[in-house]
mmCIF file of C-alpha atoms and ligand atoms in Angstrom:
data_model
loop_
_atom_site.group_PDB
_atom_site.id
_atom_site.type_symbol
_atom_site.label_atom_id
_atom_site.label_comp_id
_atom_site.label_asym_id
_atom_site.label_seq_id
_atom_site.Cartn_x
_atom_site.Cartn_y
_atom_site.Cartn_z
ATOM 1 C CA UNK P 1 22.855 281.591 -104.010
ATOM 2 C CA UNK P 2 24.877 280.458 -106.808
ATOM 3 C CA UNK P 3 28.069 281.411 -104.811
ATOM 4 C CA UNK P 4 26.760 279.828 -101.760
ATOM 5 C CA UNK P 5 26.361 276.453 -103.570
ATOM 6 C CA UNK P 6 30.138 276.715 -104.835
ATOM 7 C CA UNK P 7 31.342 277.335 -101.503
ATOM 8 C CA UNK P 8 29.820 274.397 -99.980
ATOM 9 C CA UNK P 9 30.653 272.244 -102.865
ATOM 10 C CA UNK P 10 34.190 273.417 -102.097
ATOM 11 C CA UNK P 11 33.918 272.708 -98.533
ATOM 12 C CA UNK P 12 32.563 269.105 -99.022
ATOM 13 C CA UNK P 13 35.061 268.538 -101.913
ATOM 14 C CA UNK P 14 37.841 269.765 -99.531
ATOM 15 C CA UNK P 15 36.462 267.500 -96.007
ATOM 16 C CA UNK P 16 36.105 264.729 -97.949
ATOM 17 C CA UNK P 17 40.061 264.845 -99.547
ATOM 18 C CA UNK P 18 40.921 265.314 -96.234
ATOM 19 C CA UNK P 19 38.915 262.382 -94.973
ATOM 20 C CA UNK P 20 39.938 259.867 -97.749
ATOM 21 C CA UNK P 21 43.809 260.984 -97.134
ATOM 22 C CA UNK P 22 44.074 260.700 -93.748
ATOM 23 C CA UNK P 23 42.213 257.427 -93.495
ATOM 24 C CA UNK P 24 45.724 256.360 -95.039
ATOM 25 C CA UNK P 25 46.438 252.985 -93.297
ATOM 26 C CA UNK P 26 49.588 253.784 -91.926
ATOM 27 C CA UNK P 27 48.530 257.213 -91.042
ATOM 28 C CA UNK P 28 49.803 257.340 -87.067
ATOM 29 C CA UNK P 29 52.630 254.824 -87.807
ATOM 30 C CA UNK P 30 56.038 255.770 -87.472
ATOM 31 C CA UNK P 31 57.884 255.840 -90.750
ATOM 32 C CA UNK P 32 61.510 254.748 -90.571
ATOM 33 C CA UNK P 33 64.743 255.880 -92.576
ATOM 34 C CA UNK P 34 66.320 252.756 -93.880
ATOM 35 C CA UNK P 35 68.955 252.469 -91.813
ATOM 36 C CA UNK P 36 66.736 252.322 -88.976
ATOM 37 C CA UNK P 37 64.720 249.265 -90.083
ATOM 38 C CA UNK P 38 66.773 247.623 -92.905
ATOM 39 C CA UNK P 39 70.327 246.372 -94.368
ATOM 40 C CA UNK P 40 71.828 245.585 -97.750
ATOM 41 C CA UNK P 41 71.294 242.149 -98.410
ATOM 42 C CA UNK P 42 73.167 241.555 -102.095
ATOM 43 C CA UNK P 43 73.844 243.774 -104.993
ATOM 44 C CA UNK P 44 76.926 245.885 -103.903
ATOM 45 C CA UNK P 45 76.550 249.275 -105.537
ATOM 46 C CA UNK P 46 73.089 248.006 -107.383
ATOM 47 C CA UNK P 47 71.830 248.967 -103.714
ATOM 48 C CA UNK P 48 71.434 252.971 -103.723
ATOM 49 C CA UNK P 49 70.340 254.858 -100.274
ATOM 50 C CA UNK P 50 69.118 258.367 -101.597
ATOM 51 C CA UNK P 51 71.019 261.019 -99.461
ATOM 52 C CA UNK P 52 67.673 262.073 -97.534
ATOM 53 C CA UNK P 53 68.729 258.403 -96.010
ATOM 54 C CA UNK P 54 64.079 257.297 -96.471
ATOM 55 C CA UNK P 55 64.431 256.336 -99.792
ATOM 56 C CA UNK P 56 66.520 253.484 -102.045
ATOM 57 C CA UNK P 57 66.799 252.412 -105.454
ATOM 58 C CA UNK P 58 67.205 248.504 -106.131
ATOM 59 C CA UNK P 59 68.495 247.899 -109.625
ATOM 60 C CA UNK P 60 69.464 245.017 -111.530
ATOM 61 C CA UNK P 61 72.112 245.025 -114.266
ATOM 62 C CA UNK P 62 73.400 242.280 -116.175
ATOM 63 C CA UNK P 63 75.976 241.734 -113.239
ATOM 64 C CA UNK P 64 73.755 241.726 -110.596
ATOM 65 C CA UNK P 65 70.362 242.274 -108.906
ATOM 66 C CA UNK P 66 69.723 243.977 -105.364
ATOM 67 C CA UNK P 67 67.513 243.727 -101.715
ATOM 68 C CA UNK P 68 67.699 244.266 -98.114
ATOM 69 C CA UNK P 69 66.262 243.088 -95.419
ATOM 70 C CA UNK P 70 64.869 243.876 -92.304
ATOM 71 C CA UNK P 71 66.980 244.059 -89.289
ATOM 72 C CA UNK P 72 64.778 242.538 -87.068
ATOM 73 C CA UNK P 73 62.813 239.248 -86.687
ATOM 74 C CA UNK P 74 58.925 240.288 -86.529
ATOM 75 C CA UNK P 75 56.011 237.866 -85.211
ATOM 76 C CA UNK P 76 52.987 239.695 -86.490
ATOM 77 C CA UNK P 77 52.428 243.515 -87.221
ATOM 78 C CA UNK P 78 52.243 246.110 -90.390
ATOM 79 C CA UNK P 79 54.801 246.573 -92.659
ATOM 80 C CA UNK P 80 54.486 248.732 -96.104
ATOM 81 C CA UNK P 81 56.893 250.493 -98.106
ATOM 82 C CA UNK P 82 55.997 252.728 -100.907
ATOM 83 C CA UNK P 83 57.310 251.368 -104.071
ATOM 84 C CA UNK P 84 57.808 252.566 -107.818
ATOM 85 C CA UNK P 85 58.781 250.315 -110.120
ATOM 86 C CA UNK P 86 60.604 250.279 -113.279
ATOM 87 C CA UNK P 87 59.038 251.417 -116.826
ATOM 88 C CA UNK P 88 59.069 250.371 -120.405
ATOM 89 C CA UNK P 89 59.906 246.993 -121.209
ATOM 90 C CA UNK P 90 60.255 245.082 -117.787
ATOM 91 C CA UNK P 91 59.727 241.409 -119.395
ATOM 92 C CA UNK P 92 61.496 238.322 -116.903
ATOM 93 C CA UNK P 93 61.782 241.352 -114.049
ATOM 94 C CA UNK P 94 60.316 240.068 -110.322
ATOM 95 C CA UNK P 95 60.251 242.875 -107.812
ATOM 96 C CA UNK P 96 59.705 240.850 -104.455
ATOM 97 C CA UNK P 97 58.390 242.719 -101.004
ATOM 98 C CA UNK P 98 57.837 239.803 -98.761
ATOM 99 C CA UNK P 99 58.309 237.973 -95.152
ATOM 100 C CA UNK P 100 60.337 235.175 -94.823
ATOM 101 C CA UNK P 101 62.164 232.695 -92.225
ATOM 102 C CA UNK P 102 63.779 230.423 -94.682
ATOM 103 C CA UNK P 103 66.985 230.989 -93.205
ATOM 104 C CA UNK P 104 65.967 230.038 -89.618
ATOM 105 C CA UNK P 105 63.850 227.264 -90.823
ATOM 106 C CA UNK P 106 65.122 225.789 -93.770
ATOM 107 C CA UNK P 107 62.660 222.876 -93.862
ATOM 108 C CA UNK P 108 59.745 224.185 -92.162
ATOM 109 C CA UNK P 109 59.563 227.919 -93.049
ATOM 110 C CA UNK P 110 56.926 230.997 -93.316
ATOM 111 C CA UNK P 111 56.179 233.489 -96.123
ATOM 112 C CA UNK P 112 54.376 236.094 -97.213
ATOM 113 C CA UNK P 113 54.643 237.635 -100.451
ATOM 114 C CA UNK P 114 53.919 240.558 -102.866
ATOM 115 C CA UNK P 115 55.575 239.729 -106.323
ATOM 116 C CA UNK P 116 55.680 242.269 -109.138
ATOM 117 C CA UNK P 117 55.833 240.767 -112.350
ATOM 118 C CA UNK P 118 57.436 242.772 -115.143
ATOM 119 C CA UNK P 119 56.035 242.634 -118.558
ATOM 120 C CA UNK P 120 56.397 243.416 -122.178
ATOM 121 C CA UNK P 121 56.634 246.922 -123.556
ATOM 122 C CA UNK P 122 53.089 248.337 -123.232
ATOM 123 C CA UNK P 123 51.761 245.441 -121.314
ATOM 124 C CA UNK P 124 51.088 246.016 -117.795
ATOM 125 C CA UNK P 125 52.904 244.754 -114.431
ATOM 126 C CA UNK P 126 50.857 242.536 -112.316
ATOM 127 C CA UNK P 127 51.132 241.848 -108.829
ATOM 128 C CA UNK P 128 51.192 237.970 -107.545
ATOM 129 C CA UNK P 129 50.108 237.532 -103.980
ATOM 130 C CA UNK P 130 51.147 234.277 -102.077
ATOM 131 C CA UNK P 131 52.148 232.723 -98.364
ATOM 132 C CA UNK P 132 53.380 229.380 -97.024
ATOM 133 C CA UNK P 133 53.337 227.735 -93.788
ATOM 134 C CA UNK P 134 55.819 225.804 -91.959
ATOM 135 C CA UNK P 135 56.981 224.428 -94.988
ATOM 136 C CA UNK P 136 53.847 223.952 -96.885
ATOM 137 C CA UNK P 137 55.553 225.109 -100.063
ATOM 138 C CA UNK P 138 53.848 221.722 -102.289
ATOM 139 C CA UNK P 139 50.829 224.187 -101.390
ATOM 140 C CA UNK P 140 51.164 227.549 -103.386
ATOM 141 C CA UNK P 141 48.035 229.685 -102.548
ATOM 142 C CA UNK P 142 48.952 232.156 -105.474
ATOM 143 C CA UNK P 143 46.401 234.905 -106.900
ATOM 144 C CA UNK P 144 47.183 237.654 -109.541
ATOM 145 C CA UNK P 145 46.309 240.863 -110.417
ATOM 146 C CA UNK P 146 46.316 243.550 -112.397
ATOM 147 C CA UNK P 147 46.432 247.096 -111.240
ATOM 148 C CA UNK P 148 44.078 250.134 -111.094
ATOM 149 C CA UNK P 149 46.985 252.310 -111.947
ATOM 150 C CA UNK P 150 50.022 251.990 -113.876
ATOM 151 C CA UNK P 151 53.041 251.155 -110.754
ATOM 152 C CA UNK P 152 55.537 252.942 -113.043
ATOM 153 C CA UNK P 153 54.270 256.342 -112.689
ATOM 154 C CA UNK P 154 54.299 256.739 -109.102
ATOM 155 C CA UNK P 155 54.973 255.559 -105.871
ATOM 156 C CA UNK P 156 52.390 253.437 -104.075
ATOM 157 C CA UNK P 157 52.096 252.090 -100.697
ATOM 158 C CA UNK P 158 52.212 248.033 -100.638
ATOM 159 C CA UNK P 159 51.245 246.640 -97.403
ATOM 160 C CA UNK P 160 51.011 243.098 -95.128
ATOM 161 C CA UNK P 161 49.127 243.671 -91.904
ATOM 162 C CA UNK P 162 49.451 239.990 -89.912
ATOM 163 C CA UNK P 163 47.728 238.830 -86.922
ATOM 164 C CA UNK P 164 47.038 235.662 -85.219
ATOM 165 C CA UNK P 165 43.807 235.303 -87.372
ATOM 166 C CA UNK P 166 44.188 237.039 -90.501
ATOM 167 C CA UNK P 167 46.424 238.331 -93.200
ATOM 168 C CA UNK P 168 45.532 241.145 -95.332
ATOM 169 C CA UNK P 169 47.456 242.440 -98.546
ATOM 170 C CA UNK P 170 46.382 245.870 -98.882
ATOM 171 C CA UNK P 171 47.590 248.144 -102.293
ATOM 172 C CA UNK P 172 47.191 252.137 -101.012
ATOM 173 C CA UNK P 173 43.873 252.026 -99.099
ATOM 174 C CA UNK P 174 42.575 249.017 -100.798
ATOM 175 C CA UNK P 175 42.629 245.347 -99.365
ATOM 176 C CA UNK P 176 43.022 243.183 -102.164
ATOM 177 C CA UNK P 177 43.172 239.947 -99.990
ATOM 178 C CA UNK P 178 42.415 238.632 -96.734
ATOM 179 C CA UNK P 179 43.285 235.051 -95.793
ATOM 180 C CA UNK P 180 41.502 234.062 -92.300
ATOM 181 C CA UNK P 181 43.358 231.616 -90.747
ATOM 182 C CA UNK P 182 41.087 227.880 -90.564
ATOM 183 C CA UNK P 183 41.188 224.962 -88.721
ATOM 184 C CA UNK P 184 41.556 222.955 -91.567
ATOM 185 C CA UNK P 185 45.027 224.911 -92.798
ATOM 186 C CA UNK P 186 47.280 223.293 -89.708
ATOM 187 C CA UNK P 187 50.483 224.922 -89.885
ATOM 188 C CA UNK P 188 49.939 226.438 -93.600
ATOM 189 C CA UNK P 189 49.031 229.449 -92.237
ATOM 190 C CA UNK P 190 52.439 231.792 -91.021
ATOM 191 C CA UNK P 191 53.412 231.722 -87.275
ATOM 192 C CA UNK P 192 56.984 232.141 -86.830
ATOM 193 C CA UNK P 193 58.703 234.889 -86.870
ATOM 194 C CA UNK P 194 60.091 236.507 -90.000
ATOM 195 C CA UNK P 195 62.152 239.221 -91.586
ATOM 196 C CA UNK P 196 61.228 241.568 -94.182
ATOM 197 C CA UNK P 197 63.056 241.695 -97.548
ATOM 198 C CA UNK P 198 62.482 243.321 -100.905
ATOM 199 C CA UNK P 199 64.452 242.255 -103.900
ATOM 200 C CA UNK P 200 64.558 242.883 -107.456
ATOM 201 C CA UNK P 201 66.219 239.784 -109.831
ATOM 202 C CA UNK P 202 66.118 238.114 -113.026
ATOM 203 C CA UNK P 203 63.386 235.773 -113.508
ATOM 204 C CA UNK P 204 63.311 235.404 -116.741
ATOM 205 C CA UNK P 205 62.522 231.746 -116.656
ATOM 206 C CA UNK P 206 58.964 232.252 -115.537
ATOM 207 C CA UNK P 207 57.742 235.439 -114.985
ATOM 208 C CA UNK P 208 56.164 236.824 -118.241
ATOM 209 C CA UNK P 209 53.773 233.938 -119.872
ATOM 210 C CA UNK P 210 55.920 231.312 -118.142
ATOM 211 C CA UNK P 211 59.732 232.244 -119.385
ATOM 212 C CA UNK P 212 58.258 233.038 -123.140
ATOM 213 C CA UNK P 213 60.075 236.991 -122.332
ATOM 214 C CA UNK P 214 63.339 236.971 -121.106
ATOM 215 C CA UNK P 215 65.264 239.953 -119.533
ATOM 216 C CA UNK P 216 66.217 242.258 -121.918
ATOM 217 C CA UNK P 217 69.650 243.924 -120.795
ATOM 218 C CA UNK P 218 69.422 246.812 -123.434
ATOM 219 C CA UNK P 219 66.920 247.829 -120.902
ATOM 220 C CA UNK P 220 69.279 247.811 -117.845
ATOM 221 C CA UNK P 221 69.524 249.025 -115.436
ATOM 222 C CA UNK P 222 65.829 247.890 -114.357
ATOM 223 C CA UNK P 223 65.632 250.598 -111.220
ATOM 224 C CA UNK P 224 62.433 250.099 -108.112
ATOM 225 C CA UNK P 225 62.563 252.504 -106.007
ATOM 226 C CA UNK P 226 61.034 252.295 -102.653
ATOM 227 C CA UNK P 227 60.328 254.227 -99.691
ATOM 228 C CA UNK P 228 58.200 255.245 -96.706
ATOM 229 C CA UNK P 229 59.284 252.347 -94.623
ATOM 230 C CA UNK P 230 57.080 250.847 -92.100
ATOM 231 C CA UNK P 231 57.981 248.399 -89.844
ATOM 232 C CA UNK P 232 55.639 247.807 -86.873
ATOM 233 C CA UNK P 233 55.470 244.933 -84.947
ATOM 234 C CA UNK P 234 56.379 242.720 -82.512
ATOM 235 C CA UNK P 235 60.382 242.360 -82.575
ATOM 236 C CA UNK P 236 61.647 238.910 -81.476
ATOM 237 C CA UNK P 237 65.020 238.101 -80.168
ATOM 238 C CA UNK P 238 66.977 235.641 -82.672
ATOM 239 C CA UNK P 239 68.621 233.833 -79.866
ATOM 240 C CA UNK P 240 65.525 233.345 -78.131
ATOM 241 C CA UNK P 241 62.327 233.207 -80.640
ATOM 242 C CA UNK P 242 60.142 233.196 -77.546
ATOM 243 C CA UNK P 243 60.905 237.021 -76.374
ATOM 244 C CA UNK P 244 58.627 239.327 -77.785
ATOM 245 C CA UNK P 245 58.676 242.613 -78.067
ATOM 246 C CA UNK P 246 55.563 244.754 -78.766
ATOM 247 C CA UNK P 247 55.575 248.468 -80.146
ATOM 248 C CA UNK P 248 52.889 250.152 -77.776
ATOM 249 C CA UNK P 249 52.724 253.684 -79.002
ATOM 250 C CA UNK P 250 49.149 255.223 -77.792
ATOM 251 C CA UNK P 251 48.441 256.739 -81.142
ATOM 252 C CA UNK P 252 49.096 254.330 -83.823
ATOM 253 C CA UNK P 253 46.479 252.587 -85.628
ATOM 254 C CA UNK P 254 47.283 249.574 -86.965
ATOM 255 C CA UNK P 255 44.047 247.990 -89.073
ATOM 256 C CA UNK P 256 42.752 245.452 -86.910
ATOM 257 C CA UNK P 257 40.213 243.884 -89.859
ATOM 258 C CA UNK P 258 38.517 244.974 -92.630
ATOM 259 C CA UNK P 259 35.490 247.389 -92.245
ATOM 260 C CA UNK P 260 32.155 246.548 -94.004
ATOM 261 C CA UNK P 261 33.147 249.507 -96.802
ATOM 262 C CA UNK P 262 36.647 248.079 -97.215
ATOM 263 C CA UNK P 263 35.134 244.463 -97.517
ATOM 264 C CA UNK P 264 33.021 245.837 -100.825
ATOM 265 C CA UNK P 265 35.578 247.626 -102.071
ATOM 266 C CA UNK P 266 37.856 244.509 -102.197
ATOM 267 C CA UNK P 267 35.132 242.240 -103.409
ATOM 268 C CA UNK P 268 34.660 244.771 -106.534
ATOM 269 C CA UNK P 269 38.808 245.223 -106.763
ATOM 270 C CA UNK P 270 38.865 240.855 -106.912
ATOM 271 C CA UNK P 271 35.997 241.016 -109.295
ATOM 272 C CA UNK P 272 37.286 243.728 -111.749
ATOM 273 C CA UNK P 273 41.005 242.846 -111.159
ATOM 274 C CA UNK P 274 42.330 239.546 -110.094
ATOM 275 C CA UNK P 275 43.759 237.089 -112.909
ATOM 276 C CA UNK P 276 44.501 234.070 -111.578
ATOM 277 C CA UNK P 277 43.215 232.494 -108.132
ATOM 278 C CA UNK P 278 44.694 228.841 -107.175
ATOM 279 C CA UNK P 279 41.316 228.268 -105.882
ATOM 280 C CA UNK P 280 40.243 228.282 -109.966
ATOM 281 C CA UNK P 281 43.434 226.030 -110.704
ATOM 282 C CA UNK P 282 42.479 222.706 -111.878
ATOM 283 C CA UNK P 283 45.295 221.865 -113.113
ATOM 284 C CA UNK P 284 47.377 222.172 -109.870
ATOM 285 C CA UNK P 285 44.960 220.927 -107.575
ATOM 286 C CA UNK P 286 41.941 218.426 -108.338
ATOM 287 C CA UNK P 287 40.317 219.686 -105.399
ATOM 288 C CA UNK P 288 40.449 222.899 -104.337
ATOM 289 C CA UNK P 289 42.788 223.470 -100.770
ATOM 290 C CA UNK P 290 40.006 223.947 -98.065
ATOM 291 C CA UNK P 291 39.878 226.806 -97.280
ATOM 292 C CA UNK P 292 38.791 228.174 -100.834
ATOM 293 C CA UNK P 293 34.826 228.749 -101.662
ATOM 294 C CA UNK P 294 34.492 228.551 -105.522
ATOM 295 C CA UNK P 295 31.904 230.348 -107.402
ATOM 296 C CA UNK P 296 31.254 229.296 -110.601
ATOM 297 C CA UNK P 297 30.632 232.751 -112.116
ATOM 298 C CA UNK P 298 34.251 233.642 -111.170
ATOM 299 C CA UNK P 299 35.361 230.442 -112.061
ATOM 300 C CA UNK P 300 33.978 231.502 -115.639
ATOM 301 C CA UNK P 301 35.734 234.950 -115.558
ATOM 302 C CA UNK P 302 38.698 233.736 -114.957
ATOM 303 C CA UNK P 303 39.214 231.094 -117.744
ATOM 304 C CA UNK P 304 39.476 233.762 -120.283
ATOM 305 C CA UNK P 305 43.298 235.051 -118.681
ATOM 306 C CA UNK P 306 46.566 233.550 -119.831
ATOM 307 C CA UNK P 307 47.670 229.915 -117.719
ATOM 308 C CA UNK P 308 49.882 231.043 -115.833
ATOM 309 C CA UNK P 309 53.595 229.351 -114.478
ATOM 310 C CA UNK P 310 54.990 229.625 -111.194
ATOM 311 C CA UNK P 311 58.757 230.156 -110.107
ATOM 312 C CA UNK P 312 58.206 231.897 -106.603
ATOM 313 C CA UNK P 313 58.097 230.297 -103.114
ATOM 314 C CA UNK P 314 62.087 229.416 -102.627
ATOM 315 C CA UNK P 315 63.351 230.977 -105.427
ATOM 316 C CA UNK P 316 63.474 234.647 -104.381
ATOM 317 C CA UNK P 317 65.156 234.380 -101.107
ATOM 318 C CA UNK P 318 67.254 231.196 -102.088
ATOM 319 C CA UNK P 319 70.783 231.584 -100.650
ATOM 320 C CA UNK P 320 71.366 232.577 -104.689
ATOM 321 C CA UNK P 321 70.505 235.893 -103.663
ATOM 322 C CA UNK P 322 72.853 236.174 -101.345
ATOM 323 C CA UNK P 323 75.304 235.215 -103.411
ATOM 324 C CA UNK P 324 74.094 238.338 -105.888
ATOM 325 C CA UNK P 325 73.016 235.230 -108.769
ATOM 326 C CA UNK P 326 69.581 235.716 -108.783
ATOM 327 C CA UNK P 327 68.409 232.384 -110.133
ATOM 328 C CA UNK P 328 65.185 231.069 -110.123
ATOM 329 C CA UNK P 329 64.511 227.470 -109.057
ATOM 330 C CA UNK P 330 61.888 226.285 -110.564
HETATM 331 C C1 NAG V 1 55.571 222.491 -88.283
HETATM 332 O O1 NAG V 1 56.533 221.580 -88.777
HETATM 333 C C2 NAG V 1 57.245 220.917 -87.767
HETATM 334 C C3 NAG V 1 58.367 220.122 -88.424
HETATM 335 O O2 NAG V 1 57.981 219.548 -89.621
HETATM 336 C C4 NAG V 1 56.288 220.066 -86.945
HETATM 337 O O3 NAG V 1 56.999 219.370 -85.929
HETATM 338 C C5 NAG V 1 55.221 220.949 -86.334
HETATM 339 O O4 NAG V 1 54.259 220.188 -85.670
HETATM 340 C C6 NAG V 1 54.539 221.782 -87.403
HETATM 341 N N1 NAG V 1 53.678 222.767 -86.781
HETATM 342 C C7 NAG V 1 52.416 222.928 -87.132
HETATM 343 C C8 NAG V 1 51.687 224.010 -86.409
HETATM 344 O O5 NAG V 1 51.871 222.260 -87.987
#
């Protein structure tokens, strides 16, 4: 009887591994080799492609920092890449995986960001989520976290699913933000198309308790290394920004929303793990941009983190970059 009992606690223990793995998001997406999605976009050598051609290493030196970018132009779809970043003492480090159109539209452009702030020695990273609108960069919509996991051990799976309606940051299985698109955000919500880029680049003006750490180049090189590249959406034609061209294979399954069970697991991920909401920030804004519902319990909660300064929006995909001088702007 004993037995019997282990057996079926095996058998449960064993369905249920199987069930929580393969409800990985991108499960029936296609994953790509880098070539096939992506291009250098600075860093000469600081760029490595790992010979199995799915994986590359971004590092930044004292000469230089690194990124690529997407190949195509993408109006709405999933994109994730598994992502390790670097260890020890990370302080002024930014590790960007984001959407952009700021070259096509300098003045009015789209984003959508994951930042990953290094830190001091024994400190964690923490992740900084963020978009703009056509140009609504006066408007930063930033919120911080920390992590349930230290992002220096291991590789894990950073993802943007964007629709018409909704975007949703997800970290692994976990959605750790959805912003539904309102009425009352106009054109702040992301509608053109955009590339994908991930950098990595000194920000040592801002990014660890507003500039107070600098980038330590004892420490270099500072190496992320990403892989599992998903790209899956709707391509668009640079000459002509009205052709789409939709992905339509039978099996995939993008996330359309978030299920009731992912909707509590977020709410308890935001509860035990974000730092910093704008929504909270009274300092930035008197009143709160519309679309945010304050709760004064979280409002509470969230006093006791460090203020926090902000150098993203332009500054990571400024034509700096290109230039390999990754300065921040702000
Ligand atoms: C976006 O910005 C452009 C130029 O500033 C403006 O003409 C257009 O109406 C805006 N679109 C939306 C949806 O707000």
């Amino acid at each position: 009887m004993k037995n019997m009992n282990m057996n079926m606690y095996i058998q449960f223990v064993l369905i249920w591994s199987f069930v929580v793995l393969g409800h990985g998001l991108s499960r029936n997406l296609p994953i790509i080799s880098f070539d096939e999605g992506y291009s250098q976009l600075f860093g000469d050598d600081n760029l490595m492609v790992l010979k199995d051609g799915n994986s590359v290493h971004l590092s930044l030196d004292e000469r230089t920092g690194s990124g690529f970018v997407s190949q195509d132009l993408y109006l709405h779809g999933f994109f994730s890449a598994s992502i390790k970043l670097p260890a020890d003492y990370t302080a002024g480090v930014v590790v960007a995986f984001y959407m952009s159109n700021g070259d096509t539209f300098e003045k009015n452009h789209d984003e959508i960001d994951f930042e990953f702030l290094g830190n001091i020695r024994g400190k964690e990273w923490r992740i900084q989520t963020n978009i703009y609108g056509n140009g609504s960069t006066k408007v930063g919509r930033e919120e911080r976290y920390g992590l349930w996991f230290d992002p220096t051990d291991d590789y894990h799976q950073y993802s943007i699913l964007w629709t018409k309606a909704h975007i949703i940051f997800y970290v692994d299985d976990v959605a750790i933000r959805e912003i539904k698109r309102t009425e009352s955000m106009g054109g702040d919500f992301p509608s053109k198309p955009m590339t994908l880029y991930a950098t990595i680049w000194d920000a040592s003006e801002w990014a660890t308790n507003g500039g107070k750490y600098k980038v330590n180049y004892k420490y270099a090189p500072y190496i992320a290394e990403f892989s599992n590249f998903v790209l899956h959406g709707c391509t668009v034609d640079p000459v002509d920004l009205t052709s789409l061209k939709c992905e339509d294979a039978p099996n995939t399954k993008i996330p359309t929303g978030i299920t009731p069970s992912q909707r509590a697991k977020m709410e308890s991920f935001r509860k035990k793990h974000m730092q910093y909401s704008y929504c909270y920030d009274k300092r930035r804004y008197k009143t709160p941009p519309s679309e945010c519902v304050i709760n004064p319990k979280e409002a509470e909660r969230l006093k006791r983190f460090d203020p926090v300064t902000f150098g993203g929006g332009r500054a990571h995909h400024g034509k700096s970059h290109r230039r390999g001088q990754a300065v921040a702007a702000i």
